[in-house]
Amino acid sequence: MTTRKKLEGNGLWESSRMMLPEHKETIIRRQLEEGRKDRPTLDPQEMELIEQALAESFHEHRTITLRMFDEYEDEELTGIVVLIHTFRREIKFSIAEGDWQWIKIDEIVSAK
């Protein structure tokens, strides 16, 4: 490739394809930061409604849907509250038969 061809179109960039690992990490980190969102601040009334729905699910074995906060995309879980730890502010949530997970109450955005 002649010098003249290197300067035409995208030739200059095509001839210099090397990228430092630090630059690559920075580009990836910036792309991730663009899609990140902040945790919503729930008012006391909304928090009380969530706690009430959790208590009803626990006492009446009623299925509820929880919307969990995530920095990029919220996740919805459907199941029954099996156990409530008020001191640690977490619940044991049964998702499917024999499948459960511990969920922090502060991670819940809404409960239906």
mmCIF file of C-alpha atoms in Angstrom:
data_model
loop_
_atom_site.group_PDB
_atom_site.id
_atom_site.type_symbol
_atom_site.label_atom_id
_atom_site.label_comp_id
_atom_site.label_asym_id
_atom_site.label_seq_id
_atom_site.Cartn_x
_atom_site.Cartn_y
_atom_site.Cartn_z
ATOM 1 C CA MET A 1 0.000 0.000 0.000
ATOM 2 C CA THR A 2 1.427 3.311 -0.999
ATOM 3 C CA THR A 3 1.508 6.354 1.228
ATOM 4 C CA ARG A 4 -1.105 8.033 -0.917
ATOM 5 C CA LYS A 5 -3.588 5.162 -0.468
ATOM 6 C CA LYS A 6 -3.057 5.181 3.306
ATOM 7 C CA LEU A 7 -4.269 8.765 3.499
ATOM 8 C CA GLU A 8 -7.427 8.184 1.425
ATOM 9 C CA GLY A 9 -10.788 7.275 3.028
ATOM 10 C CA ASN A 10 -10.280 5.262 6.205
ATOM 11 C CA GLY A 11 -6.769 4.186 5.292
ATOM 12 C CA LEU A 12 -5.060 6.048 8.108
ATOM 13 C CA TRP A 13 -7.101 4.205 10.758
ATOM 14 C CA GLU A 14 -6.900 0.889 8.914
ATOM 15 C CA SER A 15 -3.126 1.040 9.023
ATOM 16 C CA SER A 16 -3.020 1.615 12.807
ATOM 17 C CA ARG A 17 -5.130 -1.135 14.388
ATOM 18 C CA MET A 18 -3.192 -1.488 17.630
ATOM 19 C CA MET A 19 -5.086 -0.568 20.828
ATOM 20 C CA LEU A 20 -3.679 -0.571 24.344
ATOM 21 C CA PRO A 21 -5.502 -2.706 26.942
ATOM 22 C CA GLU A 22 -6.060 0.410 29.080
ATOM 23 C CA HIS A 23 -7.865 2.112 26.193
ATOM 24 C CA LYS A 24 -10.010 -0.946 25.566
ATOM 25 C CA GLU A 25 -11.009 -1.130 29.269
ATOM 26 C CA THR A 26 -11.896 2.575 29.257
ATOM 27 C CA ILE A 27 -14.107 2.201 26.181
ATOM 28 C CA ILE A 28 -15.928 -0.801 27.685
ATOM 29 C CA ARG A 29 -16.390 0.979 31.043
ATOM 30 C CA ARG A 30 -17.866 4.069 29.326
ATOM 31 C CA GLN A 31 -20.314 1.928 27.353
ATOM 32 C CA LEU A 32 -21.491 0.266 30.574
ATOM 33 C CA GLU A 33 -21.812 3.603 32.396
ATOM 34 C CA GLU A 34 -24.096 4.998 29.674
ATOM 35 C CA GLY A 35 -26.794 2.370 30.354
ATOM 36 C CA ARG A 36 -26.610 2.559 34.163
ATOM 37 C CA LYS A 37 -29.500 4.071 36.134
ATOM 38 C CA ASP A 38 -29.828 5.312 39.711
ATOM 39 C CA ARG A 39 -31.763 3.556 42.455
ATOM 40 C CA PRO A 40 -35.250 5.079 42.824
ATOM 41 C CA THR A 41 -36.062 6.671 46.173
ATOM 42 C CA LEU A 42 -39.258 5.175 47.574
ATOM 43 C CA ASP A 43 -41.474 7.280 49.805
ATOM 44 C CA PRO A 44 -42.593 5.811 53.149
ATOM 45 C CA GLN A 45 -46.096 5.071 51.825
ATOM 46 C CA GLU A 46 -44.760 3.004 48.921
ATOM 47 C CA MET A 47 -42.401 1.135 51.249
ATOM 48 C CA GLU A 48 -45.312 0.384 53.593
ATOM 49 C CA LEU A 49 -47.362 -1.020 50.668
ATOM 50 C CA ILE A 50 -44.467 -3.275 49.680
ATOM 51 C CA GLU A 51 -44.050 -4.534 53.251
ATOM 52 C CA GLN A 52 -47.800 -5.113 53.537
ATOM 53 C CA ALA A 53 -47.822 -7.159 50.305
ATOM 54 C CA LEU A 54 -44.882 -9.230 51.606
ATOM 55 C CA ALA A 55 -46.681 -9.878 54.927
ATOM 56 C CA GLU A 56 -49.895 -10.923 53.134
ATOM 57 C CA SER A 57 -47.960 -13.305 50.914
ATOM 58 C CA PHE A 58 -46.270 -14.803 53.981
ATOM 59 C CA HIS A 59 -49.408 -15.206 56.120
ATOM 60 C CA GLU A 60 -51.871 -16.220 53.379
ATOM 61 C CA HIS A 61 -49.434 -18.095 51.074
ATOM 62 C CA ARG A 62 -50.464 -15.753 48.270
ATOM 63 C CA THR A 63 -48.411 -15.455 45.080
ATOM 64 C CA ILE A 64 -46.982 -11.996 44.432
ATOM 65 C CA THR A 65 -44.799 -10.412 41.764
ATOM 66 C CA LEU A 66 -41.775 -8.422 42.915
ATOM 67 C CA ARG A 67 -39.934 -5.927 40.746
ATOM 68 C CA MET A 68 -36.277 -5.895 41.767
ATOM 69 C CA PHE A 69 -33.917 -2.972 41.173
ATOM 70 C CA ASP A 70 -30.992 -3.500 38.833
ATOM 71 C CA GLU A 71 -28.600 -0.840 37.541
ATOM 72 C CA TYR A 72 -29.349 -1.701 33.918
ATOM 73 C CA GLU A 73 -32.744 -3.441 33.729
ATOM 74 C CA ASP A 74 -35.240 -4.232 36.504
ATOM 75 C CA GLU A 75 -36.090 -7.900 37.061
ATOM 76 C CA GLU A 76 -39.495 -9.351 37.964
ATOM 77 C CA LEU A 77 -39.870 -12.412 40.197
ATOM 78 C CA THR A 78 -43.115 -14.237 40.938
ATOM 79 C CA GLY A 79 -43.519 -16.468 43.956
ATOM 80 C CA ILE A 80 -44.460 -16.739 47.643
ATOM 81 C CA VAL A 81 -42.741 -15.292 50.713
ATOM 82 C CA VAL A 82 -41.672 -18.245 52.878
ATOM 83 C CA LEU A 83 -39.752 -16.467 55.651
ATOM 84 C CA ILE A 84 -39.252 -12.854 56.774
ATOM 85 C CA HIS A 85 -36.172 -11.672 58.683
ATOM 86 C CA THR A 86 -37.170 -8.231 59.943
ATOM 87 C CA PHE A 87 -33.840 -7.541 61.670
ATOM 88 C CA ARG A 88 -31.780 -8.228 58.508
ATOM 89 C CA ARG A 89 -34.556 -6.792 56.276
ATOM 90 C CA GLU A 90 -34.632 -9.745 53.909
ATOM 91 C CA ILE A 91 -37.097 -12.394 52.808
ATOM 92 C CA LYS A 92 -36.840 -15.992 51.671
ATOM 93 C CA PHE A 93 -38.755 -16.051 48.386
ATOM 94 C CA SER A 94 -39.979 -19.334 46.880
ATOM 95 C CA ILE A 95 -39.884 -18.952 43.098
ATOM 96 C CA ALA A 96 -40.665 -22.486 41.955
ATOM 97 C CA GLU A 97 -41.178 -25.773 43.711
ATOM 98 C CA GLY A 98 -38.026 -26.336 45.753
ATOM 99 C CA ASP A 99 -36.304 -23.248 44.281
ATOM 100 C CA TRP A 100 -35.893 -20.169 46.505
ATOM 101 C CA GLN A 101 -33.608 -17.212 47.099
ATOM 102 C CA TRP A 102 -32.902 -14.597 49.766
ATOM 103 C CA ILE A 103 -33.946 -11.086 48.731
ATOM 104 C CA LYS A 104 -33.101 -7.839 50.514
ATOM 105 C CA ILE A 105 -36.253 -5.782 51.061
ATOM 106 C CA ASP A 106 -34.382 -2.603 50.080
ATOM 107 C CA GLU A 107 -33.795 -4.081 46.586
ATOM 108 C CA ILE A 108 -37.575 -4.325 45.939
ATOM 109 C CA VAL A 109 -39.014 -1.480 43.865
ATOM 110 C CA SER A 110 -42.647 -2.658 43.790
ATOM 111 C CA ALA A 111 -44.841 -5.601 44.790
ATOM 112 C CA LYS A 112 -48.130 -6.689 43.177
#
